[in-house]
Coordinates of C-alpha atoms in Angstrom, one line a residue:
X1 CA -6.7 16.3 -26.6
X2 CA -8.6 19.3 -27.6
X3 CA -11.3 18.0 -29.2
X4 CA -12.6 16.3 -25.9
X5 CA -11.6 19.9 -23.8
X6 CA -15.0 21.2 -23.1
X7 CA -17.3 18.9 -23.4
X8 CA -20.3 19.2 -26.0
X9 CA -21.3 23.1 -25.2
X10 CA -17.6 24.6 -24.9
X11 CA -17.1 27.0 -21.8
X12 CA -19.0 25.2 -18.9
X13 CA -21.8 26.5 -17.5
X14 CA -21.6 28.2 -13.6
X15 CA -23.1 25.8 -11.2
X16 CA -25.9 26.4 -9.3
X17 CA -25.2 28.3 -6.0
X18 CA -24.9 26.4 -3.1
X19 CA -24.0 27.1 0.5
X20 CA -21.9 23.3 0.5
X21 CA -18.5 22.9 -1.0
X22 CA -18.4 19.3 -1.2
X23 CA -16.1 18.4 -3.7
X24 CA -16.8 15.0 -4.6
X25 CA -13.1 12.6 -6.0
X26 CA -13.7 9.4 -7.6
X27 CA -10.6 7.3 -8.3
X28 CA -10.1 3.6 -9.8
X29 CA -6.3 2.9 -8.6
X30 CA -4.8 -0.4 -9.5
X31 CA -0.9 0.1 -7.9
X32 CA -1.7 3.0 -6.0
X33 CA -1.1 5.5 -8.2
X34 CA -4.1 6.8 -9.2
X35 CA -5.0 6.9 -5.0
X36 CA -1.8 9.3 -4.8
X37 CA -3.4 11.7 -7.5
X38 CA -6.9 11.7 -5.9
X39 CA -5.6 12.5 -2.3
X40 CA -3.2 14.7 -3.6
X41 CA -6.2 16.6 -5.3
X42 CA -8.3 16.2 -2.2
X43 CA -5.5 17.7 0.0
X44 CA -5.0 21.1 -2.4
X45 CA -8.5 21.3 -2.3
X46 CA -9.1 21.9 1.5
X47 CA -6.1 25.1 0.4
X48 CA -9.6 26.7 -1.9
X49 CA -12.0 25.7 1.2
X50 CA -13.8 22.6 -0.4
X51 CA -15.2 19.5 1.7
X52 CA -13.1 17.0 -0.1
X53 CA -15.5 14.0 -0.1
X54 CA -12.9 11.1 -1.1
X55 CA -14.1 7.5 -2.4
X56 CA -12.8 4.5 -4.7
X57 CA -15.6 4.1 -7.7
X58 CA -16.5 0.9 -6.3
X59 CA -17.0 2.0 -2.5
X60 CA -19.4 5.2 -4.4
X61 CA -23.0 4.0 -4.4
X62 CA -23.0 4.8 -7.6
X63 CA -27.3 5.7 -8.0
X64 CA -26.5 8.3 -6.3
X65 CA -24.2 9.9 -9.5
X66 CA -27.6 11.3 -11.5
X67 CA -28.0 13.5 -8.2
X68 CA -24.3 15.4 -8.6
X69 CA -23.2 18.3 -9.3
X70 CA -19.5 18.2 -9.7
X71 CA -17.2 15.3 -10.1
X72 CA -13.3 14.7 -10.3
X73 CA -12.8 11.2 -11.7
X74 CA -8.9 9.9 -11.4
X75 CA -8.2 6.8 -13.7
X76 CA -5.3 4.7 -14.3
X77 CA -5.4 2.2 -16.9
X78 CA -4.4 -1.5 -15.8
X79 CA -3.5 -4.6 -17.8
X80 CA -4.4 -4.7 -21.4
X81 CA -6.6 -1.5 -21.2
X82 CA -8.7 -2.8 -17.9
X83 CA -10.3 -0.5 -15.3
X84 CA -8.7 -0.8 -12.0
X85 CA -10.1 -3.6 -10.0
X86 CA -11.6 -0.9 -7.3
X87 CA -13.9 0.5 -10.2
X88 CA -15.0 -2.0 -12.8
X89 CA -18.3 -2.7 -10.8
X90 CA -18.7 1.4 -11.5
X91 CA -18.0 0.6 -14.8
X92 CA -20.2 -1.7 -15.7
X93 CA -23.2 0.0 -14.3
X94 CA -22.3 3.3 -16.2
X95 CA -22.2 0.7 -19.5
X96 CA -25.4 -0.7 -19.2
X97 CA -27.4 0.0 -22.0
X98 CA -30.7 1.1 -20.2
X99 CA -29.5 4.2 -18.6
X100 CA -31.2 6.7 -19.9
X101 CA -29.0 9.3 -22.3
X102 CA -29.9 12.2 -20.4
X103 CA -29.6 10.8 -17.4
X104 CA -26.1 12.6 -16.1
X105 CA -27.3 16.2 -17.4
X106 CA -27.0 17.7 -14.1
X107 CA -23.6 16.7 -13.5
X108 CA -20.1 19.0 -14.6
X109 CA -16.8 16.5 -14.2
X110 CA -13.5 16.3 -15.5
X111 CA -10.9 13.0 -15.7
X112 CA -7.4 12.8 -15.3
X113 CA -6.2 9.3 -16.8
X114 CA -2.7 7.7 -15.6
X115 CA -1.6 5.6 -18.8
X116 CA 1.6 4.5 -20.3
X117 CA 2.3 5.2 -23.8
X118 CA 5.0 2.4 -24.2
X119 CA 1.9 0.3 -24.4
X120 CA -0.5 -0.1 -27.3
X121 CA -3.5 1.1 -26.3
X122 CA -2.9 4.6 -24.2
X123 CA -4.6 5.8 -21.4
X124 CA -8.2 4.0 -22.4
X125 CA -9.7 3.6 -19.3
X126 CA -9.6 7.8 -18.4
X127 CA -10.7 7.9 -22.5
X128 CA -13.2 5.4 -22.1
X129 CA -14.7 7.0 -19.0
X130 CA -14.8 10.8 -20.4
X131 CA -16.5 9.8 -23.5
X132 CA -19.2 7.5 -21.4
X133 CA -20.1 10.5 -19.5
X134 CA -20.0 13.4 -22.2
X135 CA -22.9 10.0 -23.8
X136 CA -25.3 10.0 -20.6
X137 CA -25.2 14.1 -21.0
X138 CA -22.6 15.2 -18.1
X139 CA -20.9 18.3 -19.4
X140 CA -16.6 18.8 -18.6
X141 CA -16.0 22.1 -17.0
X142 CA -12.4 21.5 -17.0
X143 CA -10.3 19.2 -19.9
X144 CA -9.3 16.1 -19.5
X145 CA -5.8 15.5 -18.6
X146 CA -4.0 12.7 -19.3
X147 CA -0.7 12.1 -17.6
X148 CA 2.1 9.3 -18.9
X149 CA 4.3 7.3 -17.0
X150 CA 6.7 7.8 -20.3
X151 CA 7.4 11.6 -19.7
X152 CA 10.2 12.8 -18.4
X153 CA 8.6 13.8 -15.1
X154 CA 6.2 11.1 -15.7
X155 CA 2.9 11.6 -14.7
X156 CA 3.5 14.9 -12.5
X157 CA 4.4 16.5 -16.0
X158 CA 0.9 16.5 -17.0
X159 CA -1.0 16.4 -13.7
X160 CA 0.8 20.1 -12.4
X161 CA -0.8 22.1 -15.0
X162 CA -3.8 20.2 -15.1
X163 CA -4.8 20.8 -11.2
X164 CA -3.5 24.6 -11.9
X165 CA -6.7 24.9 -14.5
X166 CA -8.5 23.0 -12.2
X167 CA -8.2 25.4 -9.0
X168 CA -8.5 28.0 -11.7
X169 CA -11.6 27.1 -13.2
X170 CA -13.3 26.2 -9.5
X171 CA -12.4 29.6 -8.4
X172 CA -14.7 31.1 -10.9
X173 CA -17.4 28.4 -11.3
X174 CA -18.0 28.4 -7.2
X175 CA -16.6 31.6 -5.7
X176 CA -15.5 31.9 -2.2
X177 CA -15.2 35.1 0.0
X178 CA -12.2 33.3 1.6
X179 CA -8.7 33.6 0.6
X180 CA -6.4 30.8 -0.5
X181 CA -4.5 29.3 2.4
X182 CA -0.5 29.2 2.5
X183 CA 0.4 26.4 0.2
X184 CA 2.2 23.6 2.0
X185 CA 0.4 24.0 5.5
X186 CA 1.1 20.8 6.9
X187 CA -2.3 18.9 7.7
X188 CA -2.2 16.8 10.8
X189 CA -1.4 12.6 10.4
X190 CA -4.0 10.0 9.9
X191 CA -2.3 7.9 12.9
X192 CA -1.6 9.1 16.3
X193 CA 1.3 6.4 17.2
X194 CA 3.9 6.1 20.3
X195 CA 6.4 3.5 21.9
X196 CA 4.2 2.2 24.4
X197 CA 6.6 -0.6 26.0
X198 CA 10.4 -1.2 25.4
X199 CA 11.4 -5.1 26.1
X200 CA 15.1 -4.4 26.5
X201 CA 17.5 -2.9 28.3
X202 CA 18.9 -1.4 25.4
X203 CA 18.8 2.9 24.9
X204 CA 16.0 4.2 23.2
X205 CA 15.6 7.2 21.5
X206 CA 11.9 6.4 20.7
X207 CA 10.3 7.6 24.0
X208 CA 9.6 11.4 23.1
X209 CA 7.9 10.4 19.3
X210 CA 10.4 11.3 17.5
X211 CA 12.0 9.6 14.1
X212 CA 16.0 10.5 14.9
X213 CA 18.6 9.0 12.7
X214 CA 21.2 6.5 13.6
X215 CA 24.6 7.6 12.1
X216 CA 24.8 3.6 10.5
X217 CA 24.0 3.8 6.9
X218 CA 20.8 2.2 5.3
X219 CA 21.1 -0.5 2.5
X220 CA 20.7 0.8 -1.1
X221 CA 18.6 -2.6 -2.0
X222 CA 16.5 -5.1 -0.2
X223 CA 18.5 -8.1 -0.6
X224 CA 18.5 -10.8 2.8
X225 CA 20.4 -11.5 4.5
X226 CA 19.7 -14.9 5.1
X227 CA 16.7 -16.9 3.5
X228 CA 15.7 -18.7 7.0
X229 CA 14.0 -17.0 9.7
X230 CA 16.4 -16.8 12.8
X231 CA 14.8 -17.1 16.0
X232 CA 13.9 -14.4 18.0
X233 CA 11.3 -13.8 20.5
X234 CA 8.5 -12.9 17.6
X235 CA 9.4 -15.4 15.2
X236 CA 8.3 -14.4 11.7
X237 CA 7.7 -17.4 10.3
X238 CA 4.0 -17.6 11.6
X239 CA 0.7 -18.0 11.0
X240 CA -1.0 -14.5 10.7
X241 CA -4.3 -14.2 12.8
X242 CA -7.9 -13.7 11.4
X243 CA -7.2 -10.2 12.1
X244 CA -4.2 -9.3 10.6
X245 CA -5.8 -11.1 7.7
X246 CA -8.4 -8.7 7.6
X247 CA -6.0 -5.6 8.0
X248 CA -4.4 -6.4 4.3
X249 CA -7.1 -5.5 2.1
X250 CA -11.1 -4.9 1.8
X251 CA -11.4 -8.3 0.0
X252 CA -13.8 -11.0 1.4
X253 CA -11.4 -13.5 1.6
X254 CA -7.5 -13.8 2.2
X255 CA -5.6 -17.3 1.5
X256 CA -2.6 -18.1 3.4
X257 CA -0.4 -20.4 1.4
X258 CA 2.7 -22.5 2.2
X259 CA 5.4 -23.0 -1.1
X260 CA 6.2 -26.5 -1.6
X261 CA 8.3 -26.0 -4.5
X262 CA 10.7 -23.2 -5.1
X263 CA 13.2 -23.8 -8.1
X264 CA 15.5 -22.0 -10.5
X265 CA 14.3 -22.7 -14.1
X266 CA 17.3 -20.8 -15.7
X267 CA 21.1 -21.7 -15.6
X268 CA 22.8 -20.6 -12.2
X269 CA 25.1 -18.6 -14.3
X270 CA 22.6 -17.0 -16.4
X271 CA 21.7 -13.4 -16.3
X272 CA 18.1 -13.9 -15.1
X273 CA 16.8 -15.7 -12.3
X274 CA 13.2 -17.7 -13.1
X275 CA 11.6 -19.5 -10.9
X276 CA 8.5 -21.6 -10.6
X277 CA 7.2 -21.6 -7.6
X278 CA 4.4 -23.7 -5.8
X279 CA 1.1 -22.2 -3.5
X280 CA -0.6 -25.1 -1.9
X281 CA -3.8 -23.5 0.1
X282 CA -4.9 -27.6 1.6
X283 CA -3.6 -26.1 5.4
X284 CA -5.8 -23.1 4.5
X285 CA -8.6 -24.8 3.8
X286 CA -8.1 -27.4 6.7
X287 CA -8.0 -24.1 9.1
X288 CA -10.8 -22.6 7.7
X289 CA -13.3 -25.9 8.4
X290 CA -11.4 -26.0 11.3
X291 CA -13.2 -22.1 12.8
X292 CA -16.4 -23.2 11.1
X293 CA -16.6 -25.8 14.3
X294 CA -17.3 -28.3 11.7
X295 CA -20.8 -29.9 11.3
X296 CA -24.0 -29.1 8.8
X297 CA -21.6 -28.3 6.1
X298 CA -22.7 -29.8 2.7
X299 CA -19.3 -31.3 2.2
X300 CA -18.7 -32.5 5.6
X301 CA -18.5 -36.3 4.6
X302 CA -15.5 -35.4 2.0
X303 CA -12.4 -35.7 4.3
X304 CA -9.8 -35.0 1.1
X305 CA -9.6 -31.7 0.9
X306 CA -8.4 -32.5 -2.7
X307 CA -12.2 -32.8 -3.8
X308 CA -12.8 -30.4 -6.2
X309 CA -16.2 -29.5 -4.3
X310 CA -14.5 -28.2 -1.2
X311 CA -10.9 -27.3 -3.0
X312 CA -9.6 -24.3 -1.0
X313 CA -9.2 -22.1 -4.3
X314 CA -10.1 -22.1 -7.7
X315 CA -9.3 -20.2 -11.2
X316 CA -9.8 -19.9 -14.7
X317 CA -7.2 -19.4 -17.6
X318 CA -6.1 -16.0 -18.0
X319 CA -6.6 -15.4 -13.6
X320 CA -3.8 -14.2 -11.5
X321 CA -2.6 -14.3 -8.0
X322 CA -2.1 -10.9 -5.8
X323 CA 0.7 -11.9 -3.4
X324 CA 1.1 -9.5 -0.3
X325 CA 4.7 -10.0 0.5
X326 CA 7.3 -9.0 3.4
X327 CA 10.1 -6.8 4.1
X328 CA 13.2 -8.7 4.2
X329 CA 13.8 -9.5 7.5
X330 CA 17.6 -8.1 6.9
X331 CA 16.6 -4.7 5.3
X332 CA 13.9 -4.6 8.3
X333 CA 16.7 -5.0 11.3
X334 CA 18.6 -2.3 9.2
X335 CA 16.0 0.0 9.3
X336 CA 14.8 -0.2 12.9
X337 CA 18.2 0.2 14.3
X338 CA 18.4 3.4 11.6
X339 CA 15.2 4.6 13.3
X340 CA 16.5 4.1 17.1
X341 CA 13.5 1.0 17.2
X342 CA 14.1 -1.9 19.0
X343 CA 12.6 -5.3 17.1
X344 CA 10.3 -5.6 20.1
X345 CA 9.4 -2.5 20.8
X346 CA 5.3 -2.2 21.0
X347 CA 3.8 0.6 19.4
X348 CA 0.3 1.8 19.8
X349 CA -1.7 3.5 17.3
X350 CA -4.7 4.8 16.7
X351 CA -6.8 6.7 14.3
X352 CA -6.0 10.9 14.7
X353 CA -9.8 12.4 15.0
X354 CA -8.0 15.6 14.0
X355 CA -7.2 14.5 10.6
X356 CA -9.0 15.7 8.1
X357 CA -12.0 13.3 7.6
X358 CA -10.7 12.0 3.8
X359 CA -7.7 10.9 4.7
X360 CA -9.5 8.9 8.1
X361 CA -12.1 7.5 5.5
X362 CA -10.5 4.2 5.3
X363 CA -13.0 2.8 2.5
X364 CA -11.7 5.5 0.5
X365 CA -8.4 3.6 0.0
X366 CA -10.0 0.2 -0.4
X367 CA -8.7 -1.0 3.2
X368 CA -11.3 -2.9 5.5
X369 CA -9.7 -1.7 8.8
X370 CA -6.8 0.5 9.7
X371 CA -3.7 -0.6 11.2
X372 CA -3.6 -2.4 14.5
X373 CA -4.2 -0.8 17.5
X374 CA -0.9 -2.5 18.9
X375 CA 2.0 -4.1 17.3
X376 CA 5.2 -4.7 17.7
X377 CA 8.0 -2.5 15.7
X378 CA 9.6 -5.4 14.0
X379 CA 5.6 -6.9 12.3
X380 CA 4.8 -3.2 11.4
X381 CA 7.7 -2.6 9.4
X382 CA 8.0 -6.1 8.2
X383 CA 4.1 -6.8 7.4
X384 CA 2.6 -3.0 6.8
X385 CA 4.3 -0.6 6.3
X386 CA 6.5 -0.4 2.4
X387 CA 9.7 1.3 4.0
X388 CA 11.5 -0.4 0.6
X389 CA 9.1 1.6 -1.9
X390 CA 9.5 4.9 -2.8
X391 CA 8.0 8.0 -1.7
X392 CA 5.9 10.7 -3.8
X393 CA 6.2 14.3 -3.9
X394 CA 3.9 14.6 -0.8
X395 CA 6.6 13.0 1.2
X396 CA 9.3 15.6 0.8
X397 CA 6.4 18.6 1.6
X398 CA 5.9 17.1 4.7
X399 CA 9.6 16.4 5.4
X400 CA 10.5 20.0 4.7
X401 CA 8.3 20.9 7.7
X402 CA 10.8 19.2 10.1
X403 CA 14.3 19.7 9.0
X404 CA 15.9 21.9 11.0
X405 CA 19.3 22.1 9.0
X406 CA 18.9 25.1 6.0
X407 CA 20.4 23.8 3.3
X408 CA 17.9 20.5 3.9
X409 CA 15.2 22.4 4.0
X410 CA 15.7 24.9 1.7
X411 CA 16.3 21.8 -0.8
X412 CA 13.4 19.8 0.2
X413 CA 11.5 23.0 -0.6
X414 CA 13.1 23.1 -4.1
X415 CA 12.1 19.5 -4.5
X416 CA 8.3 19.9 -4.3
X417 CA 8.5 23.4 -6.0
X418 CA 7.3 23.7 -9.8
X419 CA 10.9 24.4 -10.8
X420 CA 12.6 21.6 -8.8
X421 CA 10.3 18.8 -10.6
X422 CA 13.3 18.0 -12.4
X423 CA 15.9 17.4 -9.9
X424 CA 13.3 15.6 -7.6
X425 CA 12.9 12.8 -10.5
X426 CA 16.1 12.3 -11.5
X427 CA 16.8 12.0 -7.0
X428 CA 14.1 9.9 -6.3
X429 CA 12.1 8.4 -8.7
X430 CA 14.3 7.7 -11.2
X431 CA 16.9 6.2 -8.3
X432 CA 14.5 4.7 -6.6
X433 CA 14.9 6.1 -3.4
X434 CA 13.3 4.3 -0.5
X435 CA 12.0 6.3 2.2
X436 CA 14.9 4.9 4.4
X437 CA 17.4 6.2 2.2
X438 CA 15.1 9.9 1.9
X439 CA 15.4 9.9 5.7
X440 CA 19.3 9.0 5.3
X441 CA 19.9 11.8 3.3
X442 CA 17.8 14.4 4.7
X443 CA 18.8 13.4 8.3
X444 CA 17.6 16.9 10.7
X445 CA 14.0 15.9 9.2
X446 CA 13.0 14.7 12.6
X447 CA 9.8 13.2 11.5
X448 CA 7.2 12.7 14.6
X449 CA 6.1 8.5 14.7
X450 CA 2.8 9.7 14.2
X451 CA 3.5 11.0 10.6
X452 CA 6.5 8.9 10.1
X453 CA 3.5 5.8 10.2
X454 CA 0.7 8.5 8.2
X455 CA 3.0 9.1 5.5
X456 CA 4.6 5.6 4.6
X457 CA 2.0 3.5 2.8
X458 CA 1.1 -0.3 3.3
X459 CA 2.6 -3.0 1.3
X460 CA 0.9 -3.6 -1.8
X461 CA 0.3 -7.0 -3.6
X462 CA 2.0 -7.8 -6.5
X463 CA 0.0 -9.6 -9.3
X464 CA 0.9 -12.7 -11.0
X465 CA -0.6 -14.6 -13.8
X466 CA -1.5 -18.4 -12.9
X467 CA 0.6 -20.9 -15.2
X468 CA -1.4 -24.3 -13.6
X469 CA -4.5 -25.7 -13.5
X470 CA -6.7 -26.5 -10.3
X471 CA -8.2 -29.4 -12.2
X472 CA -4.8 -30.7 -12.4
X473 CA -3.2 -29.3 -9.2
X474 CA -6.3 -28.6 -6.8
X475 CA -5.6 -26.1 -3.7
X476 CA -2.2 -25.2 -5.7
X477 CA -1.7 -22.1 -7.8
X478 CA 1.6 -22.1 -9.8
X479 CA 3.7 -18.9 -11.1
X480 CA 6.5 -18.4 -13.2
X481 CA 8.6 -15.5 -11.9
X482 CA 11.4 -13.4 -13.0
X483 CA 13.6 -12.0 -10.2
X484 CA 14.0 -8.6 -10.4
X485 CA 17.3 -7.3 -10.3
X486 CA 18.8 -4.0 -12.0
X487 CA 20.7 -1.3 -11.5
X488 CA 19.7 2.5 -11.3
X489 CA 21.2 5.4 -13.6
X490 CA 24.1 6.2 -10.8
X491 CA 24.6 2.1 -11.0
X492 CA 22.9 1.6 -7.3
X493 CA 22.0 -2.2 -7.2
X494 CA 18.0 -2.6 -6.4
X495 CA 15.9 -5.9 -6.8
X496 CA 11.9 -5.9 -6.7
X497 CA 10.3 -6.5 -3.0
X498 CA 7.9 -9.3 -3.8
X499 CA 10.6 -11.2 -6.1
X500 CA 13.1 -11.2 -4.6
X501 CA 11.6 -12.2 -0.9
X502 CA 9.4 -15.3 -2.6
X503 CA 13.3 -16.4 -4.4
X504 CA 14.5 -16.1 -1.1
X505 CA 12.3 -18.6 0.9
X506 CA 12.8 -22.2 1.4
X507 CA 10.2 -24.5 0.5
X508 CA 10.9 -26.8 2.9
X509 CA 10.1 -24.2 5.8
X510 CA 6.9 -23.6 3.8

């Protein structure tokens, strides 16, 4: 990649003095990963004394780019070499044709691209990107690093040395007086969070804040238990309220859809589990006229919701459906008795004013509000928060903080050091560790509620491509899906979150 390295003049140029240190992070992130990178840049960046200014492509109003001076762009590549969907509006303006060619001159940037060279075309988006701007006359101070999920370490392999150069060549384009802080200063959490009402008489050991272990041992896959919802005094199956609609994602609008058909395609004693399974959106559509009052509508005569005029979703070929899914409720009980919660336990949170003001920029991550300001324990771990995925490097910093034992620490400190890269993949990502089974393992890492809640992300929709019509099968959307189901390298059974929980449910319960 050194033909791209320094842009069109070789060594960059110093940039003009300045007393601000805004450091301004662009990232397009499809899965997340891309979001990790960019806040993980953000985060060693406070270490040099920048003003980490964090923002998805899309949120950026992008006229503002001829008017930079220094940008970090973090790609990932999506699809069949597609930009993220949280940048392509970013990309299309920097494509259109009557932007002036000298119109980025001011502007120094580099791009580090997430890719995966098992596929075709590698790592076009961050290519695409670097090229466009080295066109409109933006010069890279620093190369452009491309990291693949296909390397041993995967993407960390390339992205280490990269943000190395990067500090390095900062350090000398913008001088500071200041000294480097300590690396791994712990920064304080996004959330400030605490057990604010227990509904039973059983012990607690959630009062003080504190995240302390069980000595019952967490489940190695998400599996159910059962694929009906018991009752219990907050039933799952439910409607979700306008609001915790609006807590899943920055998106204008949020379907809720009942399956009507949920069958096995493929032999009950084959290998792989297919289904086809059925959305139908006509109770959505029904609720939605239903908070609109009614009345003055243009399609208020048409009572069949079946019209194509007032269908409650539409699609063309090639379209597919994001489906936010749920924690099995089985894995969930598991994992609130592991963390001394009770199901019904209410927890308040609310947003830390002490946290650096990235990570509170919500809009940064693409998220229209944070999470809710009350809830109970068994909806946040069951709704929110992805205790089943598993963690980053970040994760195991923070953790180190908080175990008391030695030999935990001084191995969590291994983990997230340069020469413990290694041993950290092969332990978590290539295992796939959840953070349960982290927290199982490193069990004197007493994390706080407050971080425990900063530092586990939110569930993440899973994208499927549409195999129906809606001219066919208006307010339905049909998917064939493959149940995922596998076993790691040390032959640990694990199955995918989204698959497994939509096999799971009964149609007839909707």
């Amino acid at each position: 990649d050194s033909k791209h390295q320094a842009g069109k003049t070789g060594a960059p140029s110093p940039v003009a003095p300045s007393t601000s240190r805004r450091l301004l992070i662009l990232y397009g992130s499809q899965t997340g990963c891309a979001c990790d990178v960019a806040q993980r840049v953000a985060r060693e960046s406070l270490r040099y004394h920048f003003e980490p200014d964090l923002k998805t492509m899309d949120s950026y109003n992008r006229t503002n780019l001829p008017s930079e001076e220094l940008v970090v762009f973090i790609a990932s590549t999506t699809g069949q070499a597609e930009a993220p969907a949280n940048m392509q509006k970013f990309w299309r303006f920097l494509r259109r044709k009557d932007i002036p060619r000298s119109s980025l001159k001011t502007l120094k940037f580099t791009v580090f691209g997430l890719g995966d060279s098992s596929y075709p075309v590698y790592n076009a988006v961050a290519r695409r990107l670097h090229q466009r701007l080295l066109d409109l006359g933006a010069e890279a101070f620093h190369p452009r690093g491309l990291g693949d999920d296909q390397d041993n370490l995967g993407y960390d392999e390339k992205l280490n040395p990269w943000l190395d150069g990067l500090w390095a060549k900062l350090n000398k384009m913008i001088p500071s007086s200041l000294k480097p802080l300590p690396r791994g200063r712990l920064l304080p959490p996004v959330y400030v969070a605490k057990v604010v009402t227990v509904k039973t008489a059983k012990k607690q050991k959630r009062l003080d804040g504190k995240a302390s272990l069980s000595s019952s041992s967490s489940s190695s896959s998400t599996t159910p238990s059962s694929s009906s919802c018991s009752a219990s005094p907050l039933p799952l199956c439910r409607t979700l309220s306008s609001k915790q609609l609006q807590s899943f994602s920055n998106r204008k609008e949020i379907l809720l859809g009942e399956i009507i058909e949920n069958r096995r395609l493929t032999a009950a004693d084959h290998s792989q589990d297919v289904r086809h399974i059925v959305f139908d959106f006509a109770n959505d559509r029904r609720r939605r006229q239903q908070q609109k009052g009614g009345g003055g509508g243009r399609y208020d005569d048409l009572e069949d919701v079946s019209h194509p005029a007032v269908a409650a979703i539409s699609f063309e070929p090639g379209d597919v459906l994001d489906v936010y899914p749920q924690n099995h409720r089985g894995g969930v009980l598991k994992a609130l008795e592991q963390l001394g919660l009770d199901p019904n336990d209410m927890i308040s949170i609310a947003v830390n004013e002490e946290a650096p003001r990235f990570l509170r920029d919500f809009s940064a991550e693409g998220l229209s509000s944070t999470l809710p300001s009350l809830i109970s324990a068994i909806d946040l771990f069951t709704i929110y928060l992805d205790v089943f995925g598993t963690p980053g490097r970040y994760f195991f910093e923070v953790l180190a903080h908080f175990a008391s034992d030695e030999m935990q620490k001084e191995k969590l400190e291994e983990f997230v050091s340069a020469e413990g890269q290694l041993d950290l993949y092969v332990y978590n990502q290539r295992e796939k560790r959840t953070y349960l089974e982290v927290l199982q393992d490193f069990k004197s890492a007493e994390l706080p509620l407050s971080y425990l809640i900063s530092h586990i992300p939110r569930i993440k929709a899973r994208q499927f491509s549409i195999a129906s019509s809606c001219l066919k099968y208006p307010n339905q959307a049909h998917i064939c899906m493959a149940v995922v189901s596998y076993k790691t390298p040390f032959k640990r059974q694990k199955e995918g979150i989204c698959s497994s929980w939509l096999a799971s449910l009964d149609s007839k319960e909707g």
